[in-house]
Short mmCIF file of C-alpha atoms and ligand atoms in Angstrom, two decimals:
data_model
loop_
_atom_site.label_atom_id
_atom_site.label_comp_id
_atom_site.label_asym_id
_atom_site.label_seq_id
_atom_site.Cartn_x
_atom_site.Cartn_y
_atom_site.Cartn_z
CA MET Y 1 -0.06 0.13 0.08
CA ASN Y 2 1.37 3.45 -1.10
CA ARG Y 3 -0.87 5.76 0.49
CA SER Y 4 0.54 7.71 3.37
CA ASN Y 5 -1.14 10.20 5.71
CA PRO Y 6 -1.25 13.49 3.97
CA ALA Y 7 1.80 15.71 4.32
CA SER Y 8 -0.53 19.04 5.11
CA MET Y 9 -3.73 19.91 6.91
CA THR Y 10 -6.44 17.88 4.93
CA ILE Y 11 -10.45 18.03 5.36
CA ARG Y 12 -12.26 15.22 4.37
CA ARG Y 13 -15.73 16.08 4.23
CA ALA Y 14 -18.62 14.41 5.46
CA GLY Y 15 -20.30 11.74 3.25
CA GLY Y 16 -18.69 8.89 1.21
CA ALA Y 17 -20.31 6.22 3.35
CA ALA Y 18 -19.48 2.76 2.14
CA LEU Y 19 -20.73 -0.95 3.05
CA SER Y 20 -18.12 -3.10 4.94
CA PRO Y 21 -16.59 -5.86 2.86
CA ALA Y 22 -18.17 -9.30 3.24
CA GLY Y 23 -16.64 -11.85 5.67
CA ILE Y 24 -15.46 -9.85 8.42
CA SER Y 25 -18.66 -8.95 10.52
CA SER Y 26 -21.93 -10.82 11.01
CA THR Y 27 -23.67 -8.36 8.68
CA PRO Y 28 -22.05 -5.86 6.71
CA PHE Y 29 -21.91 -2.25 8.34
CA TRP Y 30 -21.61 1.33 7.03
CA PHE Y 31 -18.31 2.90 7.51
CA GLU Y 32 -16.77 6.45 6.56
CA ASN Y 33 -12.93 6.45 6.06
CA LEU Y 34 -11.68 9.49 7.78
CA LEU Y 35 -8.15 8.96 7.25
CA ASP Y 36 -6.38 6.32 5.36
CA GLY Y 37 -2.78 5.97 5.73
CA GLY Y 38 -0.71 3.16 4.93
CA GLY Y 39 2.99 3.19 5.96
CA ASP Y 40 4.25 1.81 9.02
CA GLY Y 41 3.10 3.98 11.95
CA ASP Y 42 0.77 5.99 10.17
CA LEU Y 43 -2.96 6.41 11.36
CA ALA Y 44 -6.01 4.58 9.96
CA ALA Y 45 -9.33 6.09 11.13
CA ILE Y 46 -12.99 5.40 10.52
CA ARG Y 47 -16.54 5.96 11.67
CA ALA Y 48 -18.48 2.90 11.62
CA ASP Y 49 -22.39 2.71 12.05
CA LEU Y 50 -23.83 -0.71 13.19
CA ALA Y 51 -27.18 -1.93 12.99
CA PRO Y 52 -28.46 -3.76 16.05
CA GLY Y 53 -26.58 -7.50 16.44
CA THR Y 54 -24.00 -6.72 13.88
CA ILE Y 55 -20.84 -7.57 15.67
CA THR Y 56 -17.24 -8.39 13.68
CA LYS Y 57 -15.32 -11.50 13.78
CA TRP Y 58 -12.64 -12.48 15.98
CA HIS Y 59 -9.75 -10.27 15.19
CA SER Y 60 -6.29 -8.39 16.32
CA HIS Y 61 -4.74 -5.10 15.48
CA PRO Y 62 -0.90 -5.13 14.92
CA ARG Y 63 -0.48 -1.75 16.78
CA GLY Y 64 -3.31 -1.65 18.67
CA GLN Y 65 -6.71 0.38 18.46
CA LEU Y 66 -8.46 2.82 20.07
CA LEU Y 67 -12.37 2.35 19.81
CA TYR Y 68 -14.47 5.53 20.68
CA ALA Y 69 -18.01 5.14 21.34
CA LEU Y 70 -20.27 8.03 19.68
CA SER Y 71 -23.80 6.69 19.99
CA GLY Y 72 -26.09 3.63 20.92
CA VAL Y 73 -25.18 0.50 22.80
CA GLY Y 74 -21.87 -1.55 21.87
CA LEU Y 75 -20.33 -4.77 23.09
CA ALA Y 76 -16.71 -5.60 23.13
CA GLN Y 77 -14.94 -8.73 24.23
CA VAL Y 78 -11.25 -9.76 24.74
CA CYS Y 79 -10.67 -13.57 24.12
CA GLY Y 80 -10.96 -15.39 27.48
CA GLY Y 81 -12.67 -12.22 29.10
CA GLU Y 82 -16.14 -10.83 29.79
CA VAL Y 83 -18.55 -9.17 26.98
CA ASN Y 84 -18.57 -5.20 28.13
CA GLU Y 85 -21.44 -2.77 27.18
CA LEU Y 86 -20.16 0.51 25.89
CA ARG Y 87 -22.04 3.63 25.86
CA ALA Y 88 -21.31 7.00 24.01
CA GLY Y 89 -18.26 8.40 25.49
CA ASP Y 90 -16.63 5.38 26.10
CA ALA Y 91 -12.91 4.68 25.13
CA VAL Y 92 -11.60 1.56 24.59
CA TRP Y 93 -7.76 0.50 24.07
CA PHE Y 94 -7.21 -3.16 22.49
CA ALA Y 95 -3.47 -3.62 22.78
CA PRO Y 96 -1.17 -4.94 19.86
CA GLY Y 97 -2.14 -8.51 18.76
CA GLU Y 98 -5.14 -8.64 21.66
CA LYS Y 99 -7.57 -11.01 20.33
CA HIS Y 100 -11.09 -9.18 20.46
CA TRP Y 101 -14.43 -8.58 18.67
CA HIS Y 102 -16.95 -5.60 18.92
CA GLY Y 103 -20.24 -4.60 17.92
CA ALA Y 104 -23.68 -3.67 18.42
CA SER Y 105 -25.73 -4.58 20.82
CA PRO Y 106 -28.75 -6.85 20.04
CA HIS Y 107 -30.93 -4.04 21.31
CA GLY Y 108 -29.70 -0.66 19.37
CA THR Y 109 -27.60 0.56 17.02
CA PHE Y 110 -23.80 1.34 17.75
CA ALA Y 111 -21.67 3.98 16.05
CA TYR Y 112 -17.98 4.56 17.13
CA LEU Y 113 -14.74 6.23 16.05
CA SER Y 114 -11.76 3.91 15.45
CA VAL Y 115 -8.29 4.52 15.33
CA GLN Y 116 -5.45 2.46 14.41
CA LEU Y 117 -1.93 2.31 13.48
CA TRP Y 118 -0.55 0.70 10.18
CA GLN Y 119 2.41 -1.95 10.22
CA ASP Y 120 3.73 -4.00 7.64
CA GLY Y 121 0.44 -3.06 5.00
CA ARG Y 122 -1.96 -3.82 7.47
CA ASN Y 123 -3.99 -2.27 10.45
CA VAL Y 124 -6.05 -5.56 11.14
CA ASP Y 125 -5.65 -9.26 11.39
CA TRP Y 126 -8.95 -11.08 10.70
CA LEU Y 127 -9.83 -14.20 12.44
CA GLU Y 128 -12.52 -16.63 13.06
CA GLN Y 129 -16.25 -15.77 13.64
CA VAL Y 130 -17.66 -15.49 17.05
CA GLU Y 131 -19.64 -18.65 17.97
CA GLN Y 132 -20.93 -17.19 21.28
CA ARG Y 133 -22.22 -13.78 22.24
CA ARG Y 134 -24.82 -11.95 24.62
MN1 LIG V 201 -10.76 -4.20 16.62
#
């Protein structure tokens, strides 16, 4: 990937939502790329809007992930841990390589801001589907 974070102030206007690629979550969700990046240490940022019950597959991030809840009710679980409920204003840090999933509660939509760092051409490593959830 050759993209890198812009070398000067850049405003990306609202809009441009796209549906997530198949296979990374229980159902596709809408997202907007806020910042692309691609080089080691670059930032990638998205806003995601999930319908009730939509959750990601298990995955990890090579340099970690900050997830900031914008609205609704979300869920997040680290492998071997409890399912945590997330609400607007909550900020979650997933450490580099920490296996986890996140998504929307079955009872409500969930919107969040996600910030990840690139490493070796990727900012996420997808794993298997989540078999059990609350
Ligand atoms: Mn994640």
